[in-house]
CSV table of C-alpha atoms and ligand atoms in Angstrom, one decimal:
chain,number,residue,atom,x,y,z
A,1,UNK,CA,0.0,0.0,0.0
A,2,UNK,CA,1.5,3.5,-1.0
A,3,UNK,CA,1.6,6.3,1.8
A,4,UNK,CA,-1.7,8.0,0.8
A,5,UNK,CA,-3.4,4.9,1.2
A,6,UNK,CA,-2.0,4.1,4.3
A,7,UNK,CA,-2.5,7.3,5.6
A,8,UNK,CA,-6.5,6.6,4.4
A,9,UNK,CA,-6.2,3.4,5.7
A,10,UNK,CA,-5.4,4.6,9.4
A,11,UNK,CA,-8.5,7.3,9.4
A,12,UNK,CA,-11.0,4.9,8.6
A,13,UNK,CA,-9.7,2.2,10.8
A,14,UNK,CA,-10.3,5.0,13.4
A,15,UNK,CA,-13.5,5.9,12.3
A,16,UNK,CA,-14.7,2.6,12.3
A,17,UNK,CA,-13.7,2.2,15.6
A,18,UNK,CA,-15.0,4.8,17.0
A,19,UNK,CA,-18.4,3.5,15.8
A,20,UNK,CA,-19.0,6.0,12.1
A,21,UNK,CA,-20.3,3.8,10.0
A,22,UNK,CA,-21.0,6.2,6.8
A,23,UNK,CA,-18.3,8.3,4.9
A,24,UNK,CA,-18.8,10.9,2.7
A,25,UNK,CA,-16.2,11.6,-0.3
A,26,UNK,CA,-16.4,14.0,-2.7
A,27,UNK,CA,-16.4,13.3,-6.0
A,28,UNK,CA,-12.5,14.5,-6.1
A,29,UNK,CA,-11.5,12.8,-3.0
A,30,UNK,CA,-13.2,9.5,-4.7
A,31,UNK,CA,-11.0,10.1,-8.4
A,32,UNK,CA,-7.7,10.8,-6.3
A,33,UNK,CA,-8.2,7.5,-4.7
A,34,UNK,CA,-8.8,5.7,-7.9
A,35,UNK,CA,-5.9,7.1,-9.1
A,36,UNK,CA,-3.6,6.3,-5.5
A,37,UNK,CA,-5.5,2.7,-6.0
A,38,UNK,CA,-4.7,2.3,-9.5
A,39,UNK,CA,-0.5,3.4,-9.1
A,40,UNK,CA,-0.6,0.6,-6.0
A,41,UNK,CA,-2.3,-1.9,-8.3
A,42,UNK,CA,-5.1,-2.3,-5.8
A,43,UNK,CA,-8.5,-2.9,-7.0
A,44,UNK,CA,-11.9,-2.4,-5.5
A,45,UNK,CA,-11.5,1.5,-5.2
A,46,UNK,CA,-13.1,3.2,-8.4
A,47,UNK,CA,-14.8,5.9,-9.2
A,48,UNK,CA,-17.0,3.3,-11.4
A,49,UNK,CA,-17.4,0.9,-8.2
A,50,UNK,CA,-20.3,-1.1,-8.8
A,51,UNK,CA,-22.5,-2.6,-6.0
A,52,UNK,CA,-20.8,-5.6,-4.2
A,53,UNK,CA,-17.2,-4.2,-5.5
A,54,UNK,CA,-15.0,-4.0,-2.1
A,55,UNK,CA,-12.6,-1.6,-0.9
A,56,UNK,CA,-10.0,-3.5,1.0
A,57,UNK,CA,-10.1,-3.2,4.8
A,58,UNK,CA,-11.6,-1.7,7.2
A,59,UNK,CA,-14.9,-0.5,5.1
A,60,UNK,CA,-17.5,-3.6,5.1
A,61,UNK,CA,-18.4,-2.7,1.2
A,62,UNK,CA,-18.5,0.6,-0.7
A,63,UNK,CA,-22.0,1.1,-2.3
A,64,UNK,CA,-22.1,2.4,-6.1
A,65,UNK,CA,-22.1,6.2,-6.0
A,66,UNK,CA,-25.8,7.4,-5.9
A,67,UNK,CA,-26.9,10.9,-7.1
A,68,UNK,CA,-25.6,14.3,-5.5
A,69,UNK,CA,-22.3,15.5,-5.1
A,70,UNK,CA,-21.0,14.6,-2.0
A,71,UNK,CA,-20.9,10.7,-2.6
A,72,UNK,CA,-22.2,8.8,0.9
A,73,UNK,CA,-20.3,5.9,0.7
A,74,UNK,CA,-22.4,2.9,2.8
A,75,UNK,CA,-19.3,1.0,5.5
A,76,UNK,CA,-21.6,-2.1,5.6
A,77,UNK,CA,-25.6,-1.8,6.4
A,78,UNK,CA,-25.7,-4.3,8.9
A,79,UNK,CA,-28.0,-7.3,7.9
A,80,UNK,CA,-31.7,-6.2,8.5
A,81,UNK,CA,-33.3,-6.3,11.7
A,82,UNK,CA,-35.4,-9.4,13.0
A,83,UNK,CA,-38.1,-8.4,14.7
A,84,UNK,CA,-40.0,-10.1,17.8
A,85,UNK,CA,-43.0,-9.0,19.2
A,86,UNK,CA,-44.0,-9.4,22.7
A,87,UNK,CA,-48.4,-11.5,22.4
A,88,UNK,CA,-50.9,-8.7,22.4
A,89,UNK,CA,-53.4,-6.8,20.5
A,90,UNK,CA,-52.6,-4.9,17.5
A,91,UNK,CA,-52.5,-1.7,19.0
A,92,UNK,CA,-50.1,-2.6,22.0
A,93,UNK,CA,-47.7,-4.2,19.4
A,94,UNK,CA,-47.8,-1.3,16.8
A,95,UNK,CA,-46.3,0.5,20.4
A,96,UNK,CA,-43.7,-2.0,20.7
A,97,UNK,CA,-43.3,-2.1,17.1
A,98,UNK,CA,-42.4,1.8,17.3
A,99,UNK,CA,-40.5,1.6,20.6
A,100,UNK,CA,-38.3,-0.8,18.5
A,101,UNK,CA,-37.7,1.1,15.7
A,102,UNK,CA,-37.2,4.4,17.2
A,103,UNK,CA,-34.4,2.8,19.9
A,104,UNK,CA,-32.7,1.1,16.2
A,105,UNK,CA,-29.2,1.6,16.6
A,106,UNK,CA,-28.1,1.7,13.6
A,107,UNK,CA,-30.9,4.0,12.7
A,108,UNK,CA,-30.0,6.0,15.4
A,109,UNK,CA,-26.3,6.2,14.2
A,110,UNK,CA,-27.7,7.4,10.6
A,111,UNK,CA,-29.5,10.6,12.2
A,112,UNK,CA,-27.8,13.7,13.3
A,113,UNK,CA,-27.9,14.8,16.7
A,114,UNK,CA,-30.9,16.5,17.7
A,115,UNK,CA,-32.7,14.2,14.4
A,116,UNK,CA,-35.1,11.7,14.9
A,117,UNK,CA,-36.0,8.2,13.5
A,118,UNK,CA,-39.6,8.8,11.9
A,119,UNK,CA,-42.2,5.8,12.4
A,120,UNK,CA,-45.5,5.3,10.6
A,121,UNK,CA,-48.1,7.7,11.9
A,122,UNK,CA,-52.5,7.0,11.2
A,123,UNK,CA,-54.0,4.7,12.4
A,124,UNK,CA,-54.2,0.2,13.1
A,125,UNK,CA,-57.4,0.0,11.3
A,126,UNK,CA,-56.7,2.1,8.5
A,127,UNK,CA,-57.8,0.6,5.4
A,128,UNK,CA,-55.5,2.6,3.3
A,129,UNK,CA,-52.0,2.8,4.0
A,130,UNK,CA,-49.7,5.3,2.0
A,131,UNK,CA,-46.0,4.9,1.6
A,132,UNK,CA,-43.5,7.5,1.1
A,133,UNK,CA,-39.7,7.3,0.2
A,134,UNK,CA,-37.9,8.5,3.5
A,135,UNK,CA,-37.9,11.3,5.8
A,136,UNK,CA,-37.2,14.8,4.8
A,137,UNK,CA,-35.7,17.9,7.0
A,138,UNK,CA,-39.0,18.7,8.9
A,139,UNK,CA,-39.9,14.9,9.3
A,140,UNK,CA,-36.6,14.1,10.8
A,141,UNK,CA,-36.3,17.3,12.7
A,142,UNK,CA,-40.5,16.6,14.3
A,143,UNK,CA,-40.7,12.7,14.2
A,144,UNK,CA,-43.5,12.6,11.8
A,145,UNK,CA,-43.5,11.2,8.4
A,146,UNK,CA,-45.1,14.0,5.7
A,147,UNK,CA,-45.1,17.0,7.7
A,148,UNK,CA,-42.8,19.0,5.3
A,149,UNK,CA,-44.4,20.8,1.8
A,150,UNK,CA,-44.8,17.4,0.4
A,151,UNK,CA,-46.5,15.9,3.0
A,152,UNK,CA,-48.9,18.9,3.7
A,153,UNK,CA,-50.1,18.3,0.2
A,154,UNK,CA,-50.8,14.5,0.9
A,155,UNK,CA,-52.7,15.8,3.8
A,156,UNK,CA,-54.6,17.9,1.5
A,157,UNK,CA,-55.3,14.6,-0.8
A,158,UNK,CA,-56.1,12.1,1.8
A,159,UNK,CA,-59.0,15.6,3.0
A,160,UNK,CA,-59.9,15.5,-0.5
A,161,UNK,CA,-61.0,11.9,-0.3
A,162,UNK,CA,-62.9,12.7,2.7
A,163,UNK,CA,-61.0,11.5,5.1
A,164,UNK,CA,-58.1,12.6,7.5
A,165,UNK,CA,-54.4,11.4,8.8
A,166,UNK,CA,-55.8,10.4,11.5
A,167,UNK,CA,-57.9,7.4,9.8
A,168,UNK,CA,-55.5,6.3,7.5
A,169,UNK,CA,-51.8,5.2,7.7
A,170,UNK,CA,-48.9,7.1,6.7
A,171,UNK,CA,-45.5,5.5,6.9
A,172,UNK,CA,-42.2,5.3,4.9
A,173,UNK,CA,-39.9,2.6,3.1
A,174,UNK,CA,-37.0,4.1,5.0
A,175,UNK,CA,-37.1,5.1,8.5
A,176,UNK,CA,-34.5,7.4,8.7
A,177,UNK,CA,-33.3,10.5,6.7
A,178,UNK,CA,-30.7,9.0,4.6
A,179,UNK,CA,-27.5,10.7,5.6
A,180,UNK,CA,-25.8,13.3,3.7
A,181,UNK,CA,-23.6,16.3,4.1
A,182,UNK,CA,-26.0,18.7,3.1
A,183,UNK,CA,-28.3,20.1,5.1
A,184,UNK,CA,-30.7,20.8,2.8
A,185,UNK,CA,-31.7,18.6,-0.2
A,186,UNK,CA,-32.5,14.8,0.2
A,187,UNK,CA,-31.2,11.6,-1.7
A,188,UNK,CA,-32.0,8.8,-2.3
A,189,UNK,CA,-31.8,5.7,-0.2
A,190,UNK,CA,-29.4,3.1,-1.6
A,191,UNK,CA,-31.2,-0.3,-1.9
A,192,UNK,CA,-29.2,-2.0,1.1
A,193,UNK,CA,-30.5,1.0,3.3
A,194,UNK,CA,-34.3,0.4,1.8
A,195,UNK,CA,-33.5,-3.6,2.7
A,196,UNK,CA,-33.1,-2.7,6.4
A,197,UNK,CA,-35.4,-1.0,7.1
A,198,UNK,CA,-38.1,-3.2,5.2
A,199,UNK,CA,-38.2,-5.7,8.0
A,200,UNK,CA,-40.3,-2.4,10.3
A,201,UNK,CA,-42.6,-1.3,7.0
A,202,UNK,CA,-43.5,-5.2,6.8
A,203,UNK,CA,-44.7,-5.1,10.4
A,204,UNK,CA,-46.3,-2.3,9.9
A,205,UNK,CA,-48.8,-3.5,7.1
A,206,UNK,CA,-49.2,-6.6,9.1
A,207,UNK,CA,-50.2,-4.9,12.0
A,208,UNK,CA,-52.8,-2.5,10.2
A,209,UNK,CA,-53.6,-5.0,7.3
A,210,UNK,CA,-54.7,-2.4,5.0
A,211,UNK,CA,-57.3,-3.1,2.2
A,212,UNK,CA,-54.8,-0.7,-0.5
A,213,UNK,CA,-51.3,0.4,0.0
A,214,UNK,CA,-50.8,3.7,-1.9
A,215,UNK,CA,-47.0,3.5,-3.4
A,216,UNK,CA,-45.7,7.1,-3.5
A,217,UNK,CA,-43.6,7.8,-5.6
A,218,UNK,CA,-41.0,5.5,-7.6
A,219,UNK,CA,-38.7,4.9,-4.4
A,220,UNK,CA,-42.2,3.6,-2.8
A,221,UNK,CA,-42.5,1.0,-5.5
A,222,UNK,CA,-38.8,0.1,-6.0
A,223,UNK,CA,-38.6,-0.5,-2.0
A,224,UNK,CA,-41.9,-2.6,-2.0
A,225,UNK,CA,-41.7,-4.4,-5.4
A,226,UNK,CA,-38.2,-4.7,-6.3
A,227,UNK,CA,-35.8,-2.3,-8.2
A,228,UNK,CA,-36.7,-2.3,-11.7
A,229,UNK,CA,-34.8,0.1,-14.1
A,230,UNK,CA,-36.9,-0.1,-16.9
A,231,UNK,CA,-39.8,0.4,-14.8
A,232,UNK,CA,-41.6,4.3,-15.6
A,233,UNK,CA,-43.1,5.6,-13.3
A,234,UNK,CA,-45.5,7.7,-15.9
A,235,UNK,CA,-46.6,4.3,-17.4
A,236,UNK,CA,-47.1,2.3,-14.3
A,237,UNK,CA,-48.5,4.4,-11.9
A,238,UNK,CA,-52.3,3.8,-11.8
A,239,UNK,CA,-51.7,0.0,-12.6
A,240,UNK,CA,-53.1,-2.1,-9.5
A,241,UNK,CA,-50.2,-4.2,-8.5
A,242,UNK,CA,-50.3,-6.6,-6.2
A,243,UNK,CA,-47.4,-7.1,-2.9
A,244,UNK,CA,-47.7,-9.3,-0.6
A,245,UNK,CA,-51.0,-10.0,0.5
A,246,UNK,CA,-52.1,-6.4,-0.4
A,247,UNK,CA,-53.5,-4.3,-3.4
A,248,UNK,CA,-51.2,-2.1,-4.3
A,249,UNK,CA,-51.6,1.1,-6.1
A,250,UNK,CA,-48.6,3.2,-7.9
A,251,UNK,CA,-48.9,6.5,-7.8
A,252,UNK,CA,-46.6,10.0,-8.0
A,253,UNK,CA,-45.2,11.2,-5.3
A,254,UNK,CA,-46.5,14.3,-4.0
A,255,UNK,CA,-43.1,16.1,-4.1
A,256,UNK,CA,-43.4,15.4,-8.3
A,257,UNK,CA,-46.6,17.0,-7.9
A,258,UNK,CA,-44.9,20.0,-6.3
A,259,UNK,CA,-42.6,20.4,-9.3
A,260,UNK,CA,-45.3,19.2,-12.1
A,261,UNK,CA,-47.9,21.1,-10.9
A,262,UNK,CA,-50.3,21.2,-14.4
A,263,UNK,CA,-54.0,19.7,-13.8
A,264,UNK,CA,-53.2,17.0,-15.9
A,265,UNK,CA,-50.7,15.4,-13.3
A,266,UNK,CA,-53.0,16.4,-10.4
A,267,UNK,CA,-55.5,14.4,-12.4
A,268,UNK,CA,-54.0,11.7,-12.7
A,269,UNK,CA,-52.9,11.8,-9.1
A,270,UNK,CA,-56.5,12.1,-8.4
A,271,UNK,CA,-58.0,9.4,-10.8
A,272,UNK,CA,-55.6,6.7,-8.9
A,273,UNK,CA,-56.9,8.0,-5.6
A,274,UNK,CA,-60.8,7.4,-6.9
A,275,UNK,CA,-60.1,4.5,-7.8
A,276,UNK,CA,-58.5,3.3,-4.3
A,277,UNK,CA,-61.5,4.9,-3.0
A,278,UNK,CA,-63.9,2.2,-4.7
A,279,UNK,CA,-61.5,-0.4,-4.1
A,280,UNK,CA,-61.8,0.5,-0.4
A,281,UNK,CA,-66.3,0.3,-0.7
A,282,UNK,CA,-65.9,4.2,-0.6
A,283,UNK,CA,-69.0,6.1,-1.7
A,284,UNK,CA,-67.2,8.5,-4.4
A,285,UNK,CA,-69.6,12.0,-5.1
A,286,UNK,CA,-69.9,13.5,-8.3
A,287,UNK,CA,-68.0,16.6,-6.7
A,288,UNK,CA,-65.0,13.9,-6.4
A,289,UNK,CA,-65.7,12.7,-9.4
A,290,UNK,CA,-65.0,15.9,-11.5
A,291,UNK,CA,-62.1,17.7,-9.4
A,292,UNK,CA,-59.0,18.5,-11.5
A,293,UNK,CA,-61.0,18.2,-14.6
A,294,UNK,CA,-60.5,22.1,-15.4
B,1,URA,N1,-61.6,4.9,5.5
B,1,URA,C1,-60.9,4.9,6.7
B,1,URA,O1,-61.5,5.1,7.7
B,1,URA,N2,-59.6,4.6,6.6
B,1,URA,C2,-58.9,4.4,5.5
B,1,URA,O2,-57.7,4.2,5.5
B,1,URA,C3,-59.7,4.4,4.3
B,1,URA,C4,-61.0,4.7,4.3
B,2,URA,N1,-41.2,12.5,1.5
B,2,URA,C1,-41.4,11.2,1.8
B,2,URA,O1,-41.3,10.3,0.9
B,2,URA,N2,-41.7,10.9,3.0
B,2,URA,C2,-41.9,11.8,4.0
B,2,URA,O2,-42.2,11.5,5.1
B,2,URA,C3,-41.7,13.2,3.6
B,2,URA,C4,-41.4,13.5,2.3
């Protein structure tokens, strides 16, 4: 191993000691590596790193750069959680369910202090449960999923359908914000992060047992249904799918709505929500009917 290396070498040993678990490197850091890498005829370090590559010791694995500029480079997700819940009813073992989650540790050490892990939010009888990608700022900062811009306009969608957070259930794929230098902004989660945290949405739905899941976004159905990369968004939202045990509808995420804000998106939007509404025994008025139709 050449110096610079070394010198590497020792930091993250210490790091990783000391319990940090997520690096960030910017994208000139990563090429000056590659290059240090490539002179010591090393492999595993590349700017190109694909998923399941490995940088030598001490990092677990080095995940394939994501969007955004300052890389996060994953040291190793642990293996996902397996939960156990103490007997009881649904509602005392949503409460354990959420004691669980929220006391995560490695949840905990992805959130910054003064952060919090955000848990699912409505409630245990809900028959329609709506899943987001992952915490933003103001989720992370309250505790609440969809409390920020975006979730203040599913708020206004789930009213629209004549009904309120408090009778449905709001929750995420990913518990936590996914880390990242920047304050502001989001990214997002890496498929090993959205495989971690699966094993708390699971319980979730089994818990509530919804008659619809509402997929928000294309994080939403990637989580749930598996990464596809030729899947569109624009084609298959609208499509009942079906996960699990569930119905499961595709929709866009209301954060696209914020940016794509023309009544033919809101329609569409809107038509996948009617028709979760009669697939739920909802009674649908003719002022519902026609909304976003100009
Ligand atoms: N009605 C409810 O009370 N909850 C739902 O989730 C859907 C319809
Ligand atoms: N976006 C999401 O996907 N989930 C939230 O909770 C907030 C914003």
């Amino acid at each position: 191993m050449n110096e610079a290396l070394s010198v590497v070498y020792r930091e993250l040993v210490r790091r990783h000691e000391s319990g940090e678990r997520t690096l960030f490197l910017s994208l000139d850091s990563m090429a000056y590596l590659t290059e240090q890498a490539e002179l010591a005829g090393a492999t595993g370090v590349s700017a190109r790193t694909n998923a399941g590559e490995s940088v030598n010791e001490p990092t677990d694995r080095v995940e394939k750069p994501t969007r955004s500029v300052g890389l996060p480079v994953e040291m190793g997700v642990p293996a996902p959680p397996k939960l156990h819940l103490e007997e009881g009813d649904r509602l005392s073992q949503l409460d354990q369910l959420r004691q669980i989650a929220l006391n995560d540790p490695w949840c905990l050490s992805q959130v910054k202090k003064k952060k919090k892990v955000v848990f699912g939010t409505g409630s245990v009888e809900a028959r329609i449960f709506f899943c987001g990608e992952a915490p933003g700022a103001e989720e992370e900062t309250e505790g609440v999923p969809f409390v920020g811009p975006a979730g203040q306009l599913l708020t206004r969608i789930i009213n629209a359908m004549g009904l309120s957070r408090e009778e449905v259930y709001i929750a995420n794929i990913m518990t936590y914000r996914p880390p990242m230098e920047s304050e502001v902004g989001n990214r997002a989660p890496t498929e090993e992060e959205m495989r971690y945290c699966l094993p708390y949405l699971l319980a979730q739905l089994e818990l509530v047992d919804p008659l619809v899941v509402v997929a928000l976004g294309r994080t939403a159905v990637d989580g749930l249904l598996g990464v596809d990369r030729k899947r569109k968004i624009t084609h298959f939202r609208g499509n009942w799918q079906r996960f699990e045990k569930w119905d499961l509808m595709p929709t866009f995420h209301p954060s696209y709505l914020l940016r794509n804000d023309g009544l033919a998106v809101k329609r569409q939007v809107w038509e996948d929500m009617l028709a979760v509404m009669e697939r739920v025994g909802m009674v649908v008025s003719d002022k519902q009917r026609g909304f976003f139709l100009k």
